[in-house]
PDB file of C-alpha atoms in Angstrom:
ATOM      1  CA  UNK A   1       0.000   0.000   0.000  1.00 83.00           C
ATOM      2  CA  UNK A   2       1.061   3.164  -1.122  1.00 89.00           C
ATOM      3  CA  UNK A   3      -0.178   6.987   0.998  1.00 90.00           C
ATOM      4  CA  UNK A   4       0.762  10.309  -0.721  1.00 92.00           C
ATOM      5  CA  UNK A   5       3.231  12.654   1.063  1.00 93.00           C
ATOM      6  CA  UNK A   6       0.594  15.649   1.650  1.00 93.00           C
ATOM      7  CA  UNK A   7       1.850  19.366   2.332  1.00 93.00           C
ATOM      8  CA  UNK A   8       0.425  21.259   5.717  1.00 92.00           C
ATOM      9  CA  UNK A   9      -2.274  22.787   3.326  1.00 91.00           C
ATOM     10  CA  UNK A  10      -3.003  19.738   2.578  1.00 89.00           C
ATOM     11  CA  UNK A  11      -1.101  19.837  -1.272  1.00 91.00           C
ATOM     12  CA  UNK A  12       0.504  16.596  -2.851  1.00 90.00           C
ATOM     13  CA  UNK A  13       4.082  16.810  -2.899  1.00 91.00           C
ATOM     14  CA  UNK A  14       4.392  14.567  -5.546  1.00 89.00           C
ATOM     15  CA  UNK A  15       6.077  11.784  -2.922  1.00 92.00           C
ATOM     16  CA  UNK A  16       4.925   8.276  -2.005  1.00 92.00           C
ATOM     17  CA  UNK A  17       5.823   5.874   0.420  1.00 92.00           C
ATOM     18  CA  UNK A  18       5.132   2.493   0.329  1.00 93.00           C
ATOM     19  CA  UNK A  19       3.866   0.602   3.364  1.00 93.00           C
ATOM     20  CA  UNK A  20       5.198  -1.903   5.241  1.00 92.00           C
ATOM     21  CA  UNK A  21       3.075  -4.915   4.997  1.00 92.00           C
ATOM     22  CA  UNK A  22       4.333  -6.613   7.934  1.00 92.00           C
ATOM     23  CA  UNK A  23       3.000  -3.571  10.379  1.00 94.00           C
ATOM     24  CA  UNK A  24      -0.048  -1.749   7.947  1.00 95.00           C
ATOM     25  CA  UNK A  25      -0.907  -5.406   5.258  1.00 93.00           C
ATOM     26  CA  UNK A  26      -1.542  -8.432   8.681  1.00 93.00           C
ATOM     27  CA  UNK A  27      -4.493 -10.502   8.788  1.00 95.00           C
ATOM     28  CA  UNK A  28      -5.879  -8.411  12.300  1.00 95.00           C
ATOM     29  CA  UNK A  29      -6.428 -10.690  15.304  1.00 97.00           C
ATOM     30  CA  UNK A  30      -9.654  -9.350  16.575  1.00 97.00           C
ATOM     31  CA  UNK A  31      -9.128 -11.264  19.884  1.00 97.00           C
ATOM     32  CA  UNK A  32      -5.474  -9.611  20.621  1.00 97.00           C
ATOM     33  CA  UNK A  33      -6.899  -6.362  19.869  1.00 97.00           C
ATOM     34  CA  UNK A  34      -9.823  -7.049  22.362  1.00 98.00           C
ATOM     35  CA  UNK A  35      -7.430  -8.127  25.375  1.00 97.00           C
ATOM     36  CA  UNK A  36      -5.659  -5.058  24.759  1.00 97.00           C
ATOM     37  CA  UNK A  37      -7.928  -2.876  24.550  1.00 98.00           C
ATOM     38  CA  UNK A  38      -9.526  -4.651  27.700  1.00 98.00           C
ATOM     39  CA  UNK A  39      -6.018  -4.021  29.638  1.00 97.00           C
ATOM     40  CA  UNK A  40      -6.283  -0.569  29.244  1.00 97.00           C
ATOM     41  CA  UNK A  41      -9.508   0.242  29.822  1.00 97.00           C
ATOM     42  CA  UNK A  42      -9.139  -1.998  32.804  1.00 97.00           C
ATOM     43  CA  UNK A  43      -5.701  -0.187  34.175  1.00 96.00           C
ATOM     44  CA  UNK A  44      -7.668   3.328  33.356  1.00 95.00           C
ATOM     45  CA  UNK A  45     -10.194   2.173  36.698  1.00 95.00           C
ATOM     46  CA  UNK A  46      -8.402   3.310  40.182  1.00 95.00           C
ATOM     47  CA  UNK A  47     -10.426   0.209  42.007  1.00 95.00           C
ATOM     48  CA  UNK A  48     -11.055   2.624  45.310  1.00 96.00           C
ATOM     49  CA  UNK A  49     -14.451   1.583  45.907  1.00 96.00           C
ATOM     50  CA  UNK A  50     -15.212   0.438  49.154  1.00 96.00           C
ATOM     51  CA  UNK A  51     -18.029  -0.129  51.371  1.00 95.00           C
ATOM     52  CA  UNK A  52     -18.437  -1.194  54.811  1.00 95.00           C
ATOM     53  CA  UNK A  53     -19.194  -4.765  56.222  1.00 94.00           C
ATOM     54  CA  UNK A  54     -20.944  -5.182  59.627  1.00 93.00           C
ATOM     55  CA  UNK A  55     -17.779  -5.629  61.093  1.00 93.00           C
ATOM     56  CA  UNK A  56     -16.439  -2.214  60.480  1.00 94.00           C
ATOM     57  CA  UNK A  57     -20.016  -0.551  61.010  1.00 93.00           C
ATOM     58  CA  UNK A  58     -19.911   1.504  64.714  1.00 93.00           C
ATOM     59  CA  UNK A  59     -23.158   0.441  66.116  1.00 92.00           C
ATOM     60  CA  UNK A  60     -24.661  -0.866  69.326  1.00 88.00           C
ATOM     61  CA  UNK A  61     -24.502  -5.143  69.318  1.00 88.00           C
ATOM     62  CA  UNK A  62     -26.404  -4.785  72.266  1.00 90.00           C
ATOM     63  CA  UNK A  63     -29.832  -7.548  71.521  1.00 91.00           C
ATOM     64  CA  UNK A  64     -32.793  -5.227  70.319  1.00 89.00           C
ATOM     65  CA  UNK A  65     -35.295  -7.188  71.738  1.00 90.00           C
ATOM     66  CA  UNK A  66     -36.433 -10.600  73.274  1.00 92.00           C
ATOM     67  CA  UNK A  67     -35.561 -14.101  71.431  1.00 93.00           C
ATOM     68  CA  UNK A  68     -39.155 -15.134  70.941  1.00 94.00           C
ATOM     69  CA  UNK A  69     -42.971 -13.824  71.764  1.00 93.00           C
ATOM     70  CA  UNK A  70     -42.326 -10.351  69.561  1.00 92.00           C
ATOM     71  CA  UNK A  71     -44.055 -12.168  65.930  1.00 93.00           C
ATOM     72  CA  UNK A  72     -40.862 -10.943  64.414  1.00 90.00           C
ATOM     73  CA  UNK A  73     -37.333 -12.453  63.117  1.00 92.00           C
ATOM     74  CA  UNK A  74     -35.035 -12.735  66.064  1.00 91.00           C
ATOM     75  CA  UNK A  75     -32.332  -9.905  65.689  1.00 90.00           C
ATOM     76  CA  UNK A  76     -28.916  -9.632  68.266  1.00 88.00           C
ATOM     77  CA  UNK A  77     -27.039  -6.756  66.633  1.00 91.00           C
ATOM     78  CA  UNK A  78     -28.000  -3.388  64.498  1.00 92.00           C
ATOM     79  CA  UNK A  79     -25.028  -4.267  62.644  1.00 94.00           C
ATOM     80  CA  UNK A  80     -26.877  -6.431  60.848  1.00 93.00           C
ATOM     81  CA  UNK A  81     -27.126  -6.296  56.522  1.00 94.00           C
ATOM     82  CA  UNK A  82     -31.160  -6.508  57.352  1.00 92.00           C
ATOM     83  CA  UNK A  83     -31.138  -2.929  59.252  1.00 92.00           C
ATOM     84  CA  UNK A  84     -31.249   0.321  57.208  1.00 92.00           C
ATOM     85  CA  UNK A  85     -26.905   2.110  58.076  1.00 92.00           C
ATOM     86  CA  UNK A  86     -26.041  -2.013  58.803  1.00 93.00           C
ATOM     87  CA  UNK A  87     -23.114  -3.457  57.035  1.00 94.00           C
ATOM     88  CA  UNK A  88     -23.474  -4.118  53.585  1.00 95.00           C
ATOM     89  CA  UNK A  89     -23.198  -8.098  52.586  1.00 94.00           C
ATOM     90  CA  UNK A  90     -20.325  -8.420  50.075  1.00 94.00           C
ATOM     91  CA  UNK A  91     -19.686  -4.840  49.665  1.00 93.00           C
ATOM     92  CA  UNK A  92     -16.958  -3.528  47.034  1.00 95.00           C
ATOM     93  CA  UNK A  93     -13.095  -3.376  48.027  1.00 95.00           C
ATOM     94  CA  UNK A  94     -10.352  -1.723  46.874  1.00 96.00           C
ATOM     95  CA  UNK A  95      -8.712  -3.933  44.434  1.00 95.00           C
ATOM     96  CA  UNK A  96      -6.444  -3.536  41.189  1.00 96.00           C
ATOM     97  CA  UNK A  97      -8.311  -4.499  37.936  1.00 96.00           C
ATOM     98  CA  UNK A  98      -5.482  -5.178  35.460  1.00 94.00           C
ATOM     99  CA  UNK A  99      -4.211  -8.689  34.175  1.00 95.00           C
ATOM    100  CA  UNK A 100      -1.377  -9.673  32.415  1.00 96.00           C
ATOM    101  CA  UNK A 101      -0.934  -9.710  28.388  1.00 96.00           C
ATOM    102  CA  UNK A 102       2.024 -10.959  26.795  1.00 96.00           C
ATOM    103  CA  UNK A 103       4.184  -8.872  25.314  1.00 95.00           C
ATOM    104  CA  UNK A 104       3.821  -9.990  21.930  1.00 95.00           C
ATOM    105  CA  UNK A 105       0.235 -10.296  22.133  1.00 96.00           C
ATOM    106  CA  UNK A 106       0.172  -6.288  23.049  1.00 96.00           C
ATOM    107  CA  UNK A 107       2.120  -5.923  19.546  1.00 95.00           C
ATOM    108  CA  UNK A 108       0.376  -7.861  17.601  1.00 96.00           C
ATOM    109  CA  UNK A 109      -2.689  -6.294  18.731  1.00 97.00           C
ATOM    110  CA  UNK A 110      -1.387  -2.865  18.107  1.00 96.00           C
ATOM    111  CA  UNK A 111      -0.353  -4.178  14.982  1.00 96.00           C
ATOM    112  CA  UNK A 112      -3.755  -5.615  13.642  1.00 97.00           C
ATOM    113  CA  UNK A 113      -4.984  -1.994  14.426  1.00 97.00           C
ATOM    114  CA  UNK A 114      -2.795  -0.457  12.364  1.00 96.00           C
ATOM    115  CA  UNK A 115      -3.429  -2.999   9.674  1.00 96.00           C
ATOM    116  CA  UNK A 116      -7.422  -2.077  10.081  1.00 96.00           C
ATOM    117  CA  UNK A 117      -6.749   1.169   9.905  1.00 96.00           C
ATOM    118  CA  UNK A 118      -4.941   0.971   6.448  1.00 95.00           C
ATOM    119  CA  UNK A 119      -7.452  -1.980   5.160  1.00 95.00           C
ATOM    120  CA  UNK A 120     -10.032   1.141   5.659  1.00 95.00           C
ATOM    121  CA  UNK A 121      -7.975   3.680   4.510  1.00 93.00           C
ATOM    122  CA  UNK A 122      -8.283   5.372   7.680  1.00 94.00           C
ATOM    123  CA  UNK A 123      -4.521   7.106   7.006  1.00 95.00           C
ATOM    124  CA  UNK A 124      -3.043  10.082   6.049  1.00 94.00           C
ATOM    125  CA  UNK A 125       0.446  10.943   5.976  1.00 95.00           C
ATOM    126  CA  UNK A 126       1.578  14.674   5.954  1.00 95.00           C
ATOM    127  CA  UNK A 127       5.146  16.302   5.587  1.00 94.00           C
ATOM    128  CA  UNK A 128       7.114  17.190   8.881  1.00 93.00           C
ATOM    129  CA  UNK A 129       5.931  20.379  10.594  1.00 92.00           C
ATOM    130  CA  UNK A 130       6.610  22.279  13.368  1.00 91.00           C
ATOM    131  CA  UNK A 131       4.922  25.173  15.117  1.00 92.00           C
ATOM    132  CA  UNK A 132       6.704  28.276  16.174  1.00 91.00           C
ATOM    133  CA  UNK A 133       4.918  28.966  19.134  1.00 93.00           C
ATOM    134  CA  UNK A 134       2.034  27.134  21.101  1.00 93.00           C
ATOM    135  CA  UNK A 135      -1.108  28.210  19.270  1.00 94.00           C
ATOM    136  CA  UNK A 136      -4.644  25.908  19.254  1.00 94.00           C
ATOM    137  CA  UNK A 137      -5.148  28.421  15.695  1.00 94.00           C
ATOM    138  CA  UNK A 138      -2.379  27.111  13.440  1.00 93.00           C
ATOM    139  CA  UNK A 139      -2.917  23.670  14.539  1.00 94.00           C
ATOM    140  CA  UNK A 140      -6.456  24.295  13.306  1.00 93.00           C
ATOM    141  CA  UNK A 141      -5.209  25.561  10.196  1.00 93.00           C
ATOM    142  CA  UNK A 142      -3.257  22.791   9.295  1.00 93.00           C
ATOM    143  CA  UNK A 143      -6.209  20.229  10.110  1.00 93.00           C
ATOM    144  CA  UNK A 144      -8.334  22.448   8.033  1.00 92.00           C
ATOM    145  CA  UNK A 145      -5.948  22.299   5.119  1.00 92.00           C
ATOM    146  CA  UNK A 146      -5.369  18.714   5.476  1.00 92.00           C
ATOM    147  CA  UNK A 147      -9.479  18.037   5.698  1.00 90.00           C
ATOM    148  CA  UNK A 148      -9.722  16.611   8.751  1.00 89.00           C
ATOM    149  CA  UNK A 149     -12.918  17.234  10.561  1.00 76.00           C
ATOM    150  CA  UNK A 150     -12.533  18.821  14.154  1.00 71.00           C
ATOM    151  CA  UNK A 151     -15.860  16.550  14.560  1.00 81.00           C
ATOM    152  CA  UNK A 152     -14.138  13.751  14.036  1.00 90.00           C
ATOM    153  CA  UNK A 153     -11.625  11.927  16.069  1.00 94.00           C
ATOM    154  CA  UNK A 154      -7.705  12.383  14.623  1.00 95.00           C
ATOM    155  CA  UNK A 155      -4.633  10.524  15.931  1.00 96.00           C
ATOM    156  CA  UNK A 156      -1.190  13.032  14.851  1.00 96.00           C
ATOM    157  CA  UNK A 157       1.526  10.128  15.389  1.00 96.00           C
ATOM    158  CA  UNK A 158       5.035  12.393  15.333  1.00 95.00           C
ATOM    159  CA  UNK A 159       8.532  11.147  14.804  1.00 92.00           C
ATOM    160  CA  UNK A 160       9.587  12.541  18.698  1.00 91.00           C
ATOM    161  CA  UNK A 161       7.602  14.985  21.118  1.00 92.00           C
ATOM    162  CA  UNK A 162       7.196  18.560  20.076  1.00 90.00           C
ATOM    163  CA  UNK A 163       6.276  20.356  22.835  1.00 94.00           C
ATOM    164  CA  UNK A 164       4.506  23.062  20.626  1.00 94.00           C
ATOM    165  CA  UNK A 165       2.371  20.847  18.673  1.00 95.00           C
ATOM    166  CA  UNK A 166       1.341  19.143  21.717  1.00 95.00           C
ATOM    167  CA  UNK A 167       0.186  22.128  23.321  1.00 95.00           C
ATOM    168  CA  UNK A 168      -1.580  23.632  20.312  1.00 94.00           C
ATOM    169  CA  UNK A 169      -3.806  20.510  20.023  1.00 93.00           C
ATOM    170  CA  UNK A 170      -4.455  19.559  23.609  1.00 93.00           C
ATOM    171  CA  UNK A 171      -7.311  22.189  23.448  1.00 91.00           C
ATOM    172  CA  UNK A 172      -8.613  20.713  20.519  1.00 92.00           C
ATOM    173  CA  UNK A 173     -11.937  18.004  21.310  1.00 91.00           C
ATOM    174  CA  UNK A 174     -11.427  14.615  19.546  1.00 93.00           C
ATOM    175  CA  UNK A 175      -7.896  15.711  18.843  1.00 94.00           C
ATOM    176  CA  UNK A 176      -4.877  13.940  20.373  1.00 95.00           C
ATOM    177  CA  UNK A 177      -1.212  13.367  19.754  1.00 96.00           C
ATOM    178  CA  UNK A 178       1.407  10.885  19.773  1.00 95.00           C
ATOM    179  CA  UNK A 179       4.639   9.397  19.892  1.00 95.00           C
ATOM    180  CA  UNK A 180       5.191   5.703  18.316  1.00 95.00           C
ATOM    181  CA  UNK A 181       6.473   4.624  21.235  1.00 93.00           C
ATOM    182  CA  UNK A 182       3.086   5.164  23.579  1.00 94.00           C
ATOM    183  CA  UNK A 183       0.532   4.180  20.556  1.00 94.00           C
ATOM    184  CA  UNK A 184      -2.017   1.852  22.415  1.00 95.00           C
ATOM    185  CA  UNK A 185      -4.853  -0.120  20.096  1.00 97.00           C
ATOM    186  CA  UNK A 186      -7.556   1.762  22.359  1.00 97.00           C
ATOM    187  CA  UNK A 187      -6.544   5.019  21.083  1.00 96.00           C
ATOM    188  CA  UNK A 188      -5.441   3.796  17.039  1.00 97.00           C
ATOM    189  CA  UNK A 189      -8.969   2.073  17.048  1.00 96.00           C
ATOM    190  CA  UNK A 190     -10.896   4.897  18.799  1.00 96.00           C
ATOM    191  CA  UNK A 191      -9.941   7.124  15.821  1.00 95.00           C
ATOM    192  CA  UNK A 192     -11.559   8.212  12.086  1.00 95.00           C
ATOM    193  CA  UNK A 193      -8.075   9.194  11.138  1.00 95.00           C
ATOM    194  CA  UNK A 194      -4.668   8.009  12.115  1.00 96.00           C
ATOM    195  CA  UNK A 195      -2.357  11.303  10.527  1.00 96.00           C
ATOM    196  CA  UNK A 196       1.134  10.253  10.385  1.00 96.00           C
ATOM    197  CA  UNK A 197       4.314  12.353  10.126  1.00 94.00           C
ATOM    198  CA  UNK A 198       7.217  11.248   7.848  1.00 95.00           C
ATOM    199  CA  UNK A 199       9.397  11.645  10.904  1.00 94.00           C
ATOM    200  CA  UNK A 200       6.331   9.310  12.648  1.00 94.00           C
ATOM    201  CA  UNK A 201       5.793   7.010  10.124  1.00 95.00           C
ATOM    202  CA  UNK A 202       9.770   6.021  10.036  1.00 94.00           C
ATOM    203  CA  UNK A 203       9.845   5.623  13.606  1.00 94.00           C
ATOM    204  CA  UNK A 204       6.618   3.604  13.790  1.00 94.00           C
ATOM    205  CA  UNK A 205       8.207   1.276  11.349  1.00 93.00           C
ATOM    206  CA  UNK A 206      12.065   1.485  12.730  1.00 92.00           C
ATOM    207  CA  UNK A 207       9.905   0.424  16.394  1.00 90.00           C
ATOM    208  CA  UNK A 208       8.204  -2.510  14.984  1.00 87.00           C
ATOM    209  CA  UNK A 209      10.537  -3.888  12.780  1.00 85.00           C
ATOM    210  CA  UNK A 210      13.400  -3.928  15.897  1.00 70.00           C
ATOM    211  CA  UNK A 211      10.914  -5.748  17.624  1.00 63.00           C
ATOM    212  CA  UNK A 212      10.734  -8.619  15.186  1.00 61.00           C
TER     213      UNK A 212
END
């Protein structure tokens, strides 16, 4: 697969670059991508909850009333999960909600993403830019030269941070960006467009070729 080198204005250069098949041209594993995706949702949960059982409640055990002769249940503490401010039977507790994935099940997940993303042509890949100062405008200049939607959702993957481009863009809904090195299939399946620098796109592929 072949994407066009676009200009900021969104222009062809005239360049191509061919694709990688073994990172953008796999057969996606639906089930990798789904335990991945499940990991990070999962490690995105801080698993605080917690509610009191009778044991921790503060309240009288002191027996309410007589064993037998009231018509009622027989009741010996107000601690008790039947009382309304008793202890609560099985209650949540703090507890840490992520599970292991093998490494190379997290990459090939991340890879069958990528592949989706390029089987739907869900990619564009634009020139290296950067911004001279932090400014939410010109990074909504270039997105409007380049056709992307503010509605929709777009993934910028750069080559290394740029401290300007993140902070022109962080004010921007729908709108995120990224190094290769902290892509995660949540975020590269959560999006309409993946938009790839060169600088990106060669570190993308130096990263996933190493890890061969």
């Amino acid at each position: 697969m072949e994407l066009s080198v676009l200009t900021i204005k969104g222009e062809d250069t005239g360049r191509k670059v061919t694709l990688s098949d073994a990172i953008f041209g796999l057969e996606p594993n639906e089930h990798a991508m789904y335990l991945d995706v499940k990991l990070y949702l999962a490690n995105q949960r801080q698993g605080t909850h917690k509610s009191k059982e009778r044991a921790e409640i503060a309240r009288t055990t002191k027996k309410l009333k007589k064993q037998k002769g009231t018509g009622g249940a027989r009741a010996g503490s107000m601690k008790s999960p039947v009382f309304i401010g008793g202890g609560r039977v099985f209650g949540p507790k703090p507890r840490d909600y992520g599970f292991k994935v093998n490494k190379k099940t997290k990459q090939l997940a991340r890879l069958s993403a990528l592949s989706v993303l390029a089987r739907e042509n869900r990619l564009a890949l634009v020139e290296n830019f950067s911004l001279e100062a932090a400014k939410t405008k010109d990074f909504l200049n270039i997105l409007s030269g380049l056709n992307l939607n503010t509605g929709k959702k777009t993934l910028l993957v750069t080559g290394s941070v740029d401290k300007n481009v993140v902070l022109s863009a962080r004010n921007i809904q729908k709108v995120k960006v990224a190094v290769p090195t902290a892509l995660n299939t949540h975020d590269l399946l959560n999006t309409d467009t993946l938009l790839l620098s060169e600088a990106g796109l060669e570190t993308l592929t130096q990263l996933y070729t190493a890890a061969e």
